[in-house]
Tab-separated table of C-alpha atoms in Angstrom:
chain	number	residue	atom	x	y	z
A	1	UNK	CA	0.839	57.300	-42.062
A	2	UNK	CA	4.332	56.711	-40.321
A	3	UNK	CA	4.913	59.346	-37.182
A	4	UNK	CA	6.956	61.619	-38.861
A	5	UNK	CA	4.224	62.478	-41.238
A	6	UNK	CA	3.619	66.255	-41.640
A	7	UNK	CA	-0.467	67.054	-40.688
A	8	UNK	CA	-1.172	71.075	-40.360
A	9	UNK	CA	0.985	74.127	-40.128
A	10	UNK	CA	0.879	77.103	-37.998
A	11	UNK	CA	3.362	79.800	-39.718
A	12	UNK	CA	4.481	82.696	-38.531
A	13	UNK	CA	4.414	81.793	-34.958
A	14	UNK	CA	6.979	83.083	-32.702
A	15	UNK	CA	8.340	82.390	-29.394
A	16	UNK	CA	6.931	85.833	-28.340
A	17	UNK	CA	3.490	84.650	-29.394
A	18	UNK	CA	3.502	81.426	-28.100
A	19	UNK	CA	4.318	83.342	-24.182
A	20	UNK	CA	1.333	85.655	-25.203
A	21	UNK	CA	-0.692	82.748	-26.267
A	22	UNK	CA	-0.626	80.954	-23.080
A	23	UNK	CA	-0.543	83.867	-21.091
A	24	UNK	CA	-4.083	84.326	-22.862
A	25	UNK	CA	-4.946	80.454	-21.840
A	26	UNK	CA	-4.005	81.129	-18.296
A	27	UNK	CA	-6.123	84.653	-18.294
A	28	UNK	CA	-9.399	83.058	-19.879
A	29	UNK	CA	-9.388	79.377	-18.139
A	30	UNK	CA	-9.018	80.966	-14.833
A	31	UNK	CA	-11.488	83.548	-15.284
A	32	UNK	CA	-14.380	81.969	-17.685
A	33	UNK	CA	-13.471	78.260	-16.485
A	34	UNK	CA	-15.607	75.861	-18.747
A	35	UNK	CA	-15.198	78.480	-21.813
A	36	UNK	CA	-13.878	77.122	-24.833
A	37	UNK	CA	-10.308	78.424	-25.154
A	38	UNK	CA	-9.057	77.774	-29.333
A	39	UNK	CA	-5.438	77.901	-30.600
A	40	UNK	CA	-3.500	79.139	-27.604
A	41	UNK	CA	-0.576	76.775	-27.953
A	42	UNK	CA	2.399	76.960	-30.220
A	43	UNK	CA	4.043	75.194	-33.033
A	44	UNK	CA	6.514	72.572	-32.405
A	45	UNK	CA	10.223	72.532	-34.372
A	46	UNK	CA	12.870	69.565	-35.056
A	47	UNK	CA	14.171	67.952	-38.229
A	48	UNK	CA	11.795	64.900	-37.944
A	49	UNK	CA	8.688	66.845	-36.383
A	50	UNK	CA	6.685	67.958	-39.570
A	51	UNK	CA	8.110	71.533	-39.835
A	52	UNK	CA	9.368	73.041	-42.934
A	53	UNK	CA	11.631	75.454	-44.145
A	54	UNK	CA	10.921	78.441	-42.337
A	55	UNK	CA	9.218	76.622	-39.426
A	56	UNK	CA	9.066	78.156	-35.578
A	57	UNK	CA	11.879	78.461	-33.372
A	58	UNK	CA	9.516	76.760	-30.988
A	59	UNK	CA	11.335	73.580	-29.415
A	60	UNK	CA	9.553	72.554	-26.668
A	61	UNK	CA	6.482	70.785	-24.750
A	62	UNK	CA	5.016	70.829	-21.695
A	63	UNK	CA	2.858	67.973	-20.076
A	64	UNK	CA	0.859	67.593	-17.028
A	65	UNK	CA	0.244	64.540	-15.458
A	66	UNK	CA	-2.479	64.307	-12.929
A	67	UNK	CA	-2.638	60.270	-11.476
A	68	UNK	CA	-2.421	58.636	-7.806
A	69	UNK	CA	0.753	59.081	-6.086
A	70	UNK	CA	-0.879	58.443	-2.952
A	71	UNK	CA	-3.243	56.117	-1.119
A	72	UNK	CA	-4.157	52.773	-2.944
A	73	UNK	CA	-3.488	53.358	-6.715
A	74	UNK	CA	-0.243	55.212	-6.068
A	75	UNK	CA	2.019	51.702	-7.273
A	76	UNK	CA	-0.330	52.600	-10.415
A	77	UNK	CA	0.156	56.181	-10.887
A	78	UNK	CA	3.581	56.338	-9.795
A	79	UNK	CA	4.398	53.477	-12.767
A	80	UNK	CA	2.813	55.470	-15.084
A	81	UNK	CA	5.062	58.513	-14.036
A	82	UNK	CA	8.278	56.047	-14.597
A	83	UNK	CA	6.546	55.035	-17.941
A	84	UNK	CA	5.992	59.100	-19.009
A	85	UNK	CA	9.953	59.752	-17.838
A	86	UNK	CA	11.256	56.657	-20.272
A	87	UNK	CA	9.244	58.119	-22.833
A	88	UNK	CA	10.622	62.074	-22.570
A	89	UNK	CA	14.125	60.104	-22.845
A	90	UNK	CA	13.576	58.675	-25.822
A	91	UNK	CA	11.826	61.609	-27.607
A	92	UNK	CA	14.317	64.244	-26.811
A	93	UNK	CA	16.989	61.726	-28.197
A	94	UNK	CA	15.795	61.391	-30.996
A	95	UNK	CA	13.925	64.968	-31.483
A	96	UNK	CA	15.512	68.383	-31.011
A	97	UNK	CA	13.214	69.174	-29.029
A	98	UNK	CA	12.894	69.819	-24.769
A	99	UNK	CA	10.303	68.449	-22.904
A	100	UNK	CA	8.849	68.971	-19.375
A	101	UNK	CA	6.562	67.214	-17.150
A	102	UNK	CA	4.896	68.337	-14.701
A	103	UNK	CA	2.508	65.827	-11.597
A	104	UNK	CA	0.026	66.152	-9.081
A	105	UNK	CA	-1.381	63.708	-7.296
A	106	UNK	CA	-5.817	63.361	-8.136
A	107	UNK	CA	-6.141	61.436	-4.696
A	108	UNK	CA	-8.556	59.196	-6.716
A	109	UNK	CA	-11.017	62.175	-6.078
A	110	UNK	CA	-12.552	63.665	-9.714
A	111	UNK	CA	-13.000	67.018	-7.868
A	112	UNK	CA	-9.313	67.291	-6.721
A	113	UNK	CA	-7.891	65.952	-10.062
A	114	UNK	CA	-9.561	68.133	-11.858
A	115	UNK	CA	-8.852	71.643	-9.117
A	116	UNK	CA	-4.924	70.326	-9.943
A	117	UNK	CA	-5.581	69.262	-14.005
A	118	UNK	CA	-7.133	72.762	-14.398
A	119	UNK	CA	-4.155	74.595	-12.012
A	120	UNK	CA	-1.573	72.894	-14.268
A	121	UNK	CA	-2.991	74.173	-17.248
A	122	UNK	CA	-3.661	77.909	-16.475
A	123	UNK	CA	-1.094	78.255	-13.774
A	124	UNK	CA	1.521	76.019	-15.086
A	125	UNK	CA	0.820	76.521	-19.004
A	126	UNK	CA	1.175	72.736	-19.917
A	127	UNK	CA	0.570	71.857	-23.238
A	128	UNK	CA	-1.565	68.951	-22.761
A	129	UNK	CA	-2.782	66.389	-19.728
A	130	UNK	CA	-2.195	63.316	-19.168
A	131	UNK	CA	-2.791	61.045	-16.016
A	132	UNK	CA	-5.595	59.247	-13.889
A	133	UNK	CA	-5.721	55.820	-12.932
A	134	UNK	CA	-9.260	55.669	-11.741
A	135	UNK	CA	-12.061	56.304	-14.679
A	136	UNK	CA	-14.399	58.431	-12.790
A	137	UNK	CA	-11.705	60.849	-12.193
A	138	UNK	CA	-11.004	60.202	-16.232
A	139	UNK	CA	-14.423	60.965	-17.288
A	140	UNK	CA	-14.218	64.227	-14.957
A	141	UNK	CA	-10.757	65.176	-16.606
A	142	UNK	CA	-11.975	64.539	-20.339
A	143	UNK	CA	-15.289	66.527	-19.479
A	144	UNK	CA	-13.470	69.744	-18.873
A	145	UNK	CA	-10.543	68.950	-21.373
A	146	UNK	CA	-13.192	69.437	-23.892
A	147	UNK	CA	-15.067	72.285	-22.772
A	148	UNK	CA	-11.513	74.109	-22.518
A	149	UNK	CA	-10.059	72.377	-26.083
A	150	UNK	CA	-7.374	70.857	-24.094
A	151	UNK	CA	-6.035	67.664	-25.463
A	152	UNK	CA	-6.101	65.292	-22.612
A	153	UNK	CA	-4.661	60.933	-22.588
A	154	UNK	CA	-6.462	59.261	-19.858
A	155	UNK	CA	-3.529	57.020	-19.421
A	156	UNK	CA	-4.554	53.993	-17.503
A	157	UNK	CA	-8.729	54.311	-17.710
A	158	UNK	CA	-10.798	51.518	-19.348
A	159	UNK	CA	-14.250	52.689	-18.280
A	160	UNK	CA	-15.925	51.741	-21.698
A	161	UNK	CA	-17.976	55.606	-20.861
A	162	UNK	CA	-14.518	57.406	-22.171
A	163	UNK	CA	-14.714	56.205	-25.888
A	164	UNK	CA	-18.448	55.811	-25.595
A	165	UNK	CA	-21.274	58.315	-24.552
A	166	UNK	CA	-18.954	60.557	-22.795
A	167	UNK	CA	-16.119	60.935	-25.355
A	168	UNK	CA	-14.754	63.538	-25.773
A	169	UNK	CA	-13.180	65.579	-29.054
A	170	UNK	CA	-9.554	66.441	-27.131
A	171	UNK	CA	-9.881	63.106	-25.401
A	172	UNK	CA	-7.584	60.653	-26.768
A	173	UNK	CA	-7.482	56.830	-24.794
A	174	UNK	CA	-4.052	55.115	-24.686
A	175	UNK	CA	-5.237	51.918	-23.046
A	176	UNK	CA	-8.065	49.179	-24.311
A	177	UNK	CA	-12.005	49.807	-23.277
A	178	UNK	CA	-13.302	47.024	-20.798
A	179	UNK	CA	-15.255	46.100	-23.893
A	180	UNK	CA	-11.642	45.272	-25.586
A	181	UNK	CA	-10.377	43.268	-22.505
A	182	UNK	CA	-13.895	41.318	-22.263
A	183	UNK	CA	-14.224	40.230	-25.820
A	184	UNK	CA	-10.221	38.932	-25.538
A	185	UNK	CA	-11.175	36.822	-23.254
A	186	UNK	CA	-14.620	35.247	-23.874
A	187	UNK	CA	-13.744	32.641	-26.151
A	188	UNK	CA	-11.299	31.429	-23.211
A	189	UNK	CA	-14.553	32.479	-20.252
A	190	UNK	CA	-17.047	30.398	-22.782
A	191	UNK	CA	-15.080	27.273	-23.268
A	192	UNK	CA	-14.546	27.196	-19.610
A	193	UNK	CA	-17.635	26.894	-18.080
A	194	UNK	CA	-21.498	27.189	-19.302
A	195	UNK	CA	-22.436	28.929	-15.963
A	196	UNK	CA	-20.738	32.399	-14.586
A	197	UNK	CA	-21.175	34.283	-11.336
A	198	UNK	CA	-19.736	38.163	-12.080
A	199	UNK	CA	-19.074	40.146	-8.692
A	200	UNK	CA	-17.576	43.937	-9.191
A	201	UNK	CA	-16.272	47.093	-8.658
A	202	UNK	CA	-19.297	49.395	-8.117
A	203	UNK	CA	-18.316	52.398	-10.205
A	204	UNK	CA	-18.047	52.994	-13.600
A	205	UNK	CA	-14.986	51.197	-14.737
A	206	UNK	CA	-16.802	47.646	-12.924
A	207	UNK	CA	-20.101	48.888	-14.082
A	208	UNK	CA	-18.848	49.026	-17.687
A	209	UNK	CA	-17.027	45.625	-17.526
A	210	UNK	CA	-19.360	43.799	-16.002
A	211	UNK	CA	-21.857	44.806	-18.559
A	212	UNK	CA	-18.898	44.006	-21.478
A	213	UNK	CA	-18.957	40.584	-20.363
A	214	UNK	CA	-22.274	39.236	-19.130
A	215	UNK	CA	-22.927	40.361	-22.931
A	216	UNK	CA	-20.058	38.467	-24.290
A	217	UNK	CA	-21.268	35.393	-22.373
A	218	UNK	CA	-24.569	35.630	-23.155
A	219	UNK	CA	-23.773	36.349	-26.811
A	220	UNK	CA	-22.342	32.967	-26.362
A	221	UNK	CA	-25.094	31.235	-24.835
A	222	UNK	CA	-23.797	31.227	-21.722
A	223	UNK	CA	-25.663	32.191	-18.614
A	224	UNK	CA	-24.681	34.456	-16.030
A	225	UNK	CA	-26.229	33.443	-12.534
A	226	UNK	CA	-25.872	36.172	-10.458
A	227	UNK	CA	-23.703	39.395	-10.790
A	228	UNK	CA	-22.854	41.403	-7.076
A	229	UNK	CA	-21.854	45.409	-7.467
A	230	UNK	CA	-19.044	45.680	-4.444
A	231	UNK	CA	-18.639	48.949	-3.193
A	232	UNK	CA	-14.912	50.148	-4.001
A	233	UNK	CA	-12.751	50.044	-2.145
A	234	UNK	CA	-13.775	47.682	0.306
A	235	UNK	CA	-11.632	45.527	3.147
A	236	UNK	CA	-13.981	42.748	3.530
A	237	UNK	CA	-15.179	40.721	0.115
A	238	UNK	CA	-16.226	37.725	2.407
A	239	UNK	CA	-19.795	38.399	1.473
A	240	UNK	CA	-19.477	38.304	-1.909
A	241	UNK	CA	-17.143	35.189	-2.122
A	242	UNK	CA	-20.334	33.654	-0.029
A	243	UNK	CA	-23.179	34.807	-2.628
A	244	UNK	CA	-20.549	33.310	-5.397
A	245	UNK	CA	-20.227	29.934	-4.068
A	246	UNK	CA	-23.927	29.796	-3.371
A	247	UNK	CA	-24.949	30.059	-6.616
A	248	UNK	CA	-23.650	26.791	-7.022
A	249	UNK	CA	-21.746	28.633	-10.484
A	250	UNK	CA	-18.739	26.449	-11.554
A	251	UNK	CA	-16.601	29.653	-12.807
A	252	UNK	CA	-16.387	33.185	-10.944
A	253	UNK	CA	-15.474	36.743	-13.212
A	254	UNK	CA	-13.696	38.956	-10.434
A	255	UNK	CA	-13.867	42.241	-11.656
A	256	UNK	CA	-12.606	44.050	-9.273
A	257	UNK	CA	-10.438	47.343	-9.337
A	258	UNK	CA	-6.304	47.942	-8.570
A	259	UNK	CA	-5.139	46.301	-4.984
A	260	UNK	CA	-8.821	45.256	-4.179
A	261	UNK	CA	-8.250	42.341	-6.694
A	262	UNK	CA	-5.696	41.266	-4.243
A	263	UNK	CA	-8.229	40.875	-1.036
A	264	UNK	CA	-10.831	39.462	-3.232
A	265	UNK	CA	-8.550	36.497	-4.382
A	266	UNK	CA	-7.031	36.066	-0.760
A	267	UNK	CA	-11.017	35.543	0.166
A	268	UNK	CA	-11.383	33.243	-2.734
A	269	UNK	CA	-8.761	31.212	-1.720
A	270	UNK	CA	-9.751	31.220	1.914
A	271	UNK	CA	-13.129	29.669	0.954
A	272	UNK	CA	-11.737	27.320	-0.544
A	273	UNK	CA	-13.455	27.933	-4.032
A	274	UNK	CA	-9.944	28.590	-6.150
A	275	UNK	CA	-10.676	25.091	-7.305
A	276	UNK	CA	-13.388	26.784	-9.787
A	277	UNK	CA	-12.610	28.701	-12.624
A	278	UNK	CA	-11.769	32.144	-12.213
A	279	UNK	CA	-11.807	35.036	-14.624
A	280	UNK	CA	-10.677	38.594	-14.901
A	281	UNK	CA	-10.651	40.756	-17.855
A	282	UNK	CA	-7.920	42.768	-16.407
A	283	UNK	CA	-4.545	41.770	-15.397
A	284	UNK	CA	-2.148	43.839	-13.380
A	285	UNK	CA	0.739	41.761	-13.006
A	286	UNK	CA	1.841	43.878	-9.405
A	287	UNK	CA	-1.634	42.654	-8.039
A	288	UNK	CA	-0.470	39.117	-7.290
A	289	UNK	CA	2.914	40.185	-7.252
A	290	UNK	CA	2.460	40.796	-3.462
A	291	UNK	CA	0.599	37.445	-3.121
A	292	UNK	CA	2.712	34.385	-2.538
A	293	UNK	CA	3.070	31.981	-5.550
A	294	UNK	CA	1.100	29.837	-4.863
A	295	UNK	CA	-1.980	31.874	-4.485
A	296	UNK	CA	-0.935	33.866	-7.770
A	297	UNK	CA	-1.363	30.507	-9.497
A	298	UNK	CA	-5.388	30.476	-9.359
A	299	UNK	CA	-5.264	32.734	-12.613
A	300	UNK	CA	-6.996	30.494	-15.225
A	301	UNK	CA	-7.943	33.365	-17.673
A	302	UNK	CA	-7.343	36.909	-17.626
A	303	UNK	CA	-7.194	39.771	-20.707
A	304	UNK	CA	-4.434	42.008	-20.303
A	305	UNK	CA	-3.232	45.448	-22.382
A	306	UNK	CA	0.714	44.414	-22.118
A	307	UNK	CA	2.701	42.935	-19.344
A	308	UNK	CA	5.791	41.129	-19.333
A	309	UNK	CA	4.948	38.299	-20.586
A	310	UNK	CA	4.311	39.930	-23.699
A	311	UNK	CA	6.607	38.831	-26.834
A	312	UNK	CA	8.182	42.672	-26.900
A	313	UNK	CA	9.836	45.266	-25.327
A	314	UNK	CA	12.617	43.753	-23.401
A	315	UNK	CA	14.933	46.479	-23.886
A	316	UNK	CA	12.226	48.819	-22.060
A	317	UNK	CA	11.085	46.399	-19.343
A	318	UNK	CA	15.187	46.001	-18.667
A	319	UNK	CA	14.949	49.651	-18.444
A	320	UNK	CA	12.306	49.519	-15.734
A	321	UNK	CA	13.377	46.697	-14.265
A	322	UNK	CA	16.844	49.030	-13.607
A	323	UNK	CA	15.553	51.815	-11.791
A	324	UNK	CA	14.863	49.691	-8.696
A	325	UNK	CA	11.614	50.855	-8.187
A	326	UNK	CA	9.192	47.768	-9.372
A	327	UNK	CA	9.125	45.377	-12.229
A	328	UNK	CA	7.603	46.454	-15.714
A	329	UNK	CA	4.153	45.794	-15.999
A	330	UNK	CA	1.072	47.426	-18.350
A	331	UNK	CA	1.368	50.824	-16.137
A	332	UNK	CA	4.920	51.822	-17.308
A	333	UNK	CA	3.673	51.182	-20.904
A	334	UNK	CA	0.821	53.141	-20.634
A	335	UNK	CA	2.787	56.123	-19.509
A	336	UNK	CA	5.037	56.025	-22.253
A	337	UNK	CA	2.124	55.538	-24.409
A	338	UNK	CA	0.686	58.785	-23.244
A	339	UNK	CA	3.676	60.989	-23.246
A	340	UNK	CA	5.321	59.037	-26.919
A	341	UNK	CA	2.070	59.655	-28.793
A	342	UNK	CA	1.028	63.447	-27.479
A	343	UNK	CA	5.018	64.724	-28.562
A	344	UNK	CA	4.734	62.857	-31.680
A	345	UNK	CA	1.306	64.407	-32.629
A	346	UNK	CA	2.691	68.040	-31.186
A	347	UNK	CA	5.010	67.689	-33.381
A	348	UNK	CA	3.379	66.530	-36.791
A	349	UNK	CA	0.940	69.044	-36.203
A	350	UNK	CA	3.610	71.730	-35.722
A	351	UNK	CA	1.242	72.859	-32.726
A	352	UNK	CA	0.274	71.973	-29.478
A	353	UNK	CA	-3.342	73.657	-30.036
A	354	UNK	CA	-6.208	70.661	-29.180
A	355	UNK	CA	-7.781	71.195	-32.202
A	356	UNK	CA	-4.239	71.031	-34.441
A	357	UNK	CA	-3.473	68.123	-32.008
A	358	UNK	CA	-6.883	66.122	-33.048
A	359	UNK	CA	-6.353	66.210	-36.648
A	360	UNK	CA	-2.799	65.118	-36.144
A	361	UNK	CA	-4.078	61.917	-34.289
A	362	UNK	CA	-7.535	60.971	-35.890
A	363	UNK	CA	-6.690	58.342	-38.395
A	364	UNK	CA	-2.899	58.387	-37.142
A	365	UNK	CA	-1.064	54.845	-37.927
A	366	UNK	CA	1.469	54.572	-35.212
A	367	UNK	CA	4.759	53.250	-35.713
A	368	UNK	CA	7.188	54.305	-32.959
A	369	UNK	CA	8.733	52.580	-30.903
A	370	UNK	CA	5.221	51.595	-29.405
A	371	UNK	CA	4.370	49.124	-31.858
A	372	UNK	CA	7.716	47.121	-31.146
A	373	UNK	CA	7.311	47.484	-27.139
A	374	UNK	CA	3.609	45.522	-28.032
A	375	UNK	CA	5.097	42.645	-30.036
A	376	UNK	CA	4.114	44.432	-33.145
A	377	UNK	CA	0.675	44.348	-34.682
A	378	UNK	CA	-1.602	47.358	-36.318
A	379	UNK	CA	-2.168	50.344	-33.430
A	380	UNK	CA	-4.210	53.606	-34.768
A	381	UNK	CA	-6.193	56.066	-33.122
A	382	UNK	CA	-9.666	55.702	-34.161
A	383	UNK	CA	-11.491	58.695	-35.186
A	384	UNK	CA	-15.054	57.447	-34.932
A	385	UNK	CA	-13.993	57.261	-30.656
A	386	UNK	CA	-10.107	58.706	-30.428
A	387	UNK	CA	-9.889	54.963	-29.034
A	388	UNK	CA	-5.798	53.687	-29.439
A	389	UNK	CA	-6.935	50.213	-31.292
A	390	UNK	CA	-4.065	47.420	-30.774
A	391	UNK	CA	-3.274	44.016	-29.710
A	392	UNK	CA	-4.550	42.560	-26.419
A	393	UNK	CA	-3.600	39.507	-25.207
A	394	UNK	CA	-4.784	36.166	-22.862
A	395	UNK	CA	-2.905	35.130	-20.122
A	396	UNK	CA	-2.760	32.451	-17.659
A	397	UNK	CA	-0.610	31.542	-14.646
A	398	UNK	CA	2.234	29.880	-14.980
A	399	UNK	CA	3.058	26.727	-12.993
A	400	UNK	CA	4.666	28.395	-9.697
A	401	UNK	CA	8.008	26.616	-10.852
A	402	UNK	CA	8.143	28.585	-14.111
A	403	UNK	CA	7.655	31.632	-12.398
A	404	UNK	CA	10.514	33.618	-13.025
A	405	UNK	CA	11.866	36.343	-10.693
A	406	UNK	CA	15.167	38.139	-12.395
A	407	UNK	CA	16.191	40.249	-14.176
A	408	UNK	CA	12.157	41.082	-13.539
A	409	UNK	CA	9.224	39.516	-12.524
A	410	UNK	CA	6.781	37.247	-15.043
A	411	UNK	CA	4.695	34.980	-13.501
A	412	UNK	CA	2.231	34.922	-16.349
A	413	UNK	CA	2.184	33.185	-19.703
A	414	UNK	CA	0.029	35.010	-22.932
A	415	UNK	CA	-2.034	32.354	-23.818
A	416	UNK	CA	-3.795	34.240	-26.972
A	417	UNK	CA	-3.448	37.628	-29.121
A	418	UNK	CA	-6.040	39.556	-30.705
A	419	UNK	CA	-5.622	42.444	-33.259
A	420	UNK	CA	-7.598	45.519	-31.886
A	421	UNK	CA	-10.021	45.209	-34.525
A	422	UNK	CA	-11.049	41.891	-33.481
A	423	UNK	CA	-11.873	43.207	-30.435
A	424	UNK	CA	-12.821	46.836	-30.327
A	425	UNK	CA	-16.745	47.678	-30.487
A	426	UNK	CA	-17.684	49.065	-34.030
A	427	UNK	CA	-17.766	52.624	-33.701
A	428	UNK	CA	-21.897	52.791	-34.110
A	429	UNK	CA	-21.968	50.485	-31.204
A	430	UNK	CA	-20.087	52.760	-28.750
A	431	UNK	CA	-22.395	55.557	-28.192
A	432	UNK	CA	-19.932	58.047	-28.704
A	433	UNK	CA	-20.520	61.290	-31.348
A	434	UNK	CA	-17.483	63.103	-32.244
C-alpha cells in the first residue's frame, strides 16, 4: 500500500468544525485530563492526500514536538528538530497542504515533558506529538497519548517497553527496539568472543538492552560474566571499567546512553583495555565525533538505525550537512521519520483524529522518500506493536586514515544489513496487546 493510498473518510467536515472540534479537545483535556477525548481533529485536503471529490477545505497540520533542547541530550533533540523541519519542506512541496510545528524542551524529565506534551495539545491544538529522546520520558508521553487518543511518534526511543508491555494504541515508534539493534549485532558480538562483560545505563532504555543481548548471547551459547547497571548520567565510569577488566572477560558490551558513551570509552581507553573487544548496540555517530580519531577507532561492532555511512540519502545528509549546525547522523532521520510518516497518514486518512490516524498506519507499506534515505529495503508499521520494521545495519570503525571529514563527517563503515524482519521480535514475543 504506496503512501498515497486512500484509508477512511470524514465528510462533511468543515473548517468551522474542525475550530469547534479542537476547541472541544482543549475544553475536555484540560478539564478531565486522562479522559479519553475521540474524533476531535479534522480531515486533511490535497490532490495526493486521499481526499475525493467533495473532500474538506481543510489544508493543514499541526505538530508538537516535545525532545531535549537543553542539558545533555539537547545535540539529540535539537537534530531531531532539524530532521522534523527537512521533513515539513518536503511535504508541503509536494502536498498542498501547510504545516506547523510547534517545540518544547522535556528537560529529560517525564513529568515536565508531559506538563508541556499535554499544554501543546489543549493549549496549542496540535494535531499530533512527536519528540523525546530519553525512553522514560517516551513511555510517560505514550501513556497519556493513549488515555487522551492522541497519536503520538516517540522519535528517537528504543526502550524495548514502548512496542512491548507498555504499547500503546496512538503510539506509533519511528526508530528500532533495543531488541532490533541487539539481534543486528550478535552474530558479529558471538563470533567475537565466547565470554562478555555487559555494563549499562540504569533505566529502562539500558535495562531493556542489556536484557536484548545477554539473551542474544546466551541464545548463542555464549556466556555473559558479569553485567553492572550504571546510574545515568554519571561523570565517573572508572568503577565499572575496573569490575570489567576484572572479570578477566575478553570482550566488553557498553551500553550506555547519549554523551555518557563518550566518558565511558575515554575510561576504557584510559585503562588501557581498548585492546579487547568492544560492543555497542547503538551507534550515535556525534558520540565519538567529539573524541579524537584515534580513540573513535576502538569501535569493533556496533548496530546502528542509519548514519552516514549508510548506502542512501546523500541528497538529505548534504542538506544537513548545509545548515552548519552538525553533520547528519540517525537523529536528523528520525525526525523526518516522525514528521514524513504522521502528514502522510493525516492525510490518507483524510483526518488527524488518533483513531482515523491508527487505521491509516497499521499495516501501512511505506514508500516515501524514507525508504530511499535508508538504502531501500521493506519498512511497515506493524500492527501487532505500531513498531516501524526496517533495515538496521553493522558498523565498524574505519581505519583513522579513511575517516573522512567533508562535505560531512563518516568515520564509520556498515559492515552488515538486516531486513527488519530478521530482526524484530515476533509480535507474541513482545508483550504488547493492542
Amino acid at each position: 500500500m504506496g503512501d498515497s493510498d486512500r484509508i477512511g473518510r470524514c465528510d462533511g467536515e468543515t473548517s468551522s468544525t474542525l475550530a469547534a472540534d479542537r476547541l472541544s479537545r482543549r475544553a475536555v483535556l484540560s478539564g478531565v485530563g486522562a479522559a479519553g477525548v475521540t474524533g476531535l481533529a479534522g480531515c486533511i485536503g490535497g490532490d495526493d492526500g486521499g481526499t475525493t471529490g467533495g473532500g474538506s477545505a481543510v489544508d493543514s497540520v499541526s505538530i508538537g514536538m516535545v525532545t531535549s533542547t537543553s542539558g545533555p541530550f539537547a545535540v539529540f533533540g535539537n537534530a531531531a528538530i532539524t530532521g522534523a523541519e527537512l521533513a515539513i519542506e518536503d511535504l508541503e512541496s509536494e502536498f498542498d497542504v501547510d504545516i506547523e510545528l510547534s517545540t518544547d524542551d522535556s528537560q529529560l524529565e517525564p513529568g515536565t515533558a508531559l506538563e508541556r506534551a499535554r499544554a501543546l495539545v489543549t493549549e496549542g491544538n496540535v494535531d499530533f506529538l512527536t519528540g523525546a529522546v530519553s525512553s522514560s520520558v517516551a513511555l510517560r508521553l505514550s501513556g497519556w497519548a493513549t488515555d487522551n487518543e492522541v497519536t503520538y511518534f516517540p522519535t528517537g526511543s528504543h526502550s524495548d517497553a514502548l512496542t512491548g508491555g507498555e504499547c500503546g494504541k496512538y503510539v506509533f515508534r519511528p526508530s528500532a527496539s533495543n531488541s532490533m539493534l541487539a539481534n543486528s549485532i550478535s552474530d558479529g558480538m558471538v563470533e567475537a568472543a565466547d565470554e562478555w562483560f555487559l555494563m549499562y545505563s540504569d533505566y529502562t532504555w539500558g535495562q531493556t538492552a542489556s536484557t536484548a543481548v545477554k539473551n542474544a548471547l546466551e541464545d548463542a551459547g555464549k556466556t555473559v560474566v558479569g553485567r553492572e547497571a550504571v546510574p545515568f548520567p554519571s561523570d565517573d565510569y572508572a568503577q565499572y571499567v575496573n569490575r570489567a577488566e576484572a572479570s578477566g572477560a575478553p570482550a566488553i558490551g557498553v551500553l550506555i546512553a547519549g554523551l555518557d558513551l563518550r566518558k565511558a570509552s575515554n575510561q576504557i581507553i584510559a585503562s588501557g583495555l581498548e585492546d579487547r573487544t568492544l560492543a555497542m548496540h547503538q551507534l550515535e555517530d556525534f558520540v565519538f565525533w567529539g573524541m579524537d580519531k584515534d580513540a573513535a577507532s576502538i569501535l569493533d561492532v556496533a548496530g546502528q538505525v542509519w548514519g552516514p555511512a549508510t548506502d542512501g540519502g546523500e541528497e538529505f545528509k548534504e542538506r544537513v550537512a548545509e545548515q552548519g549546525e552538525m553533520d547528519p547522523y540517525v537523529r536528523h532521520l528520525l525526525g523526518y521519520i516522525s514528521v514524513d510518516q504522521g502528514v502522510r497518514a493525516a492525510l490518507r486518512a483524510e483526518s488527524t483524529a488518533a483513531p482515523d490516524m491508527r487505521e491509516a498506519l497499521e499495516g501501512h507499506e511505506v514508500s516515501s522518500p524514507i525508504v530511499d534515505m535508508k538504502g531501500g529495503g521493506e519498512m511497515y508499521w506493524r500492527a501487532g506493536d505500531h513498531q516501524l520494521v526496517q533495515p538496521t545495519y553493522t558498523v565498524t570503525s574505519r581505519p583513522t586514515d579513511e575517516m573522512r571529514d567533508d562535505p560531512y563527517k563518516s568515520w564509520f563503515s556498515v559492515e552488515n544489513e538486516f531486513a527488519g524482519d530478521d530482526v524484530a521480535r515476533p509480535v507474541e514475543d513482545t508483550g504488547c496487546s493492542l
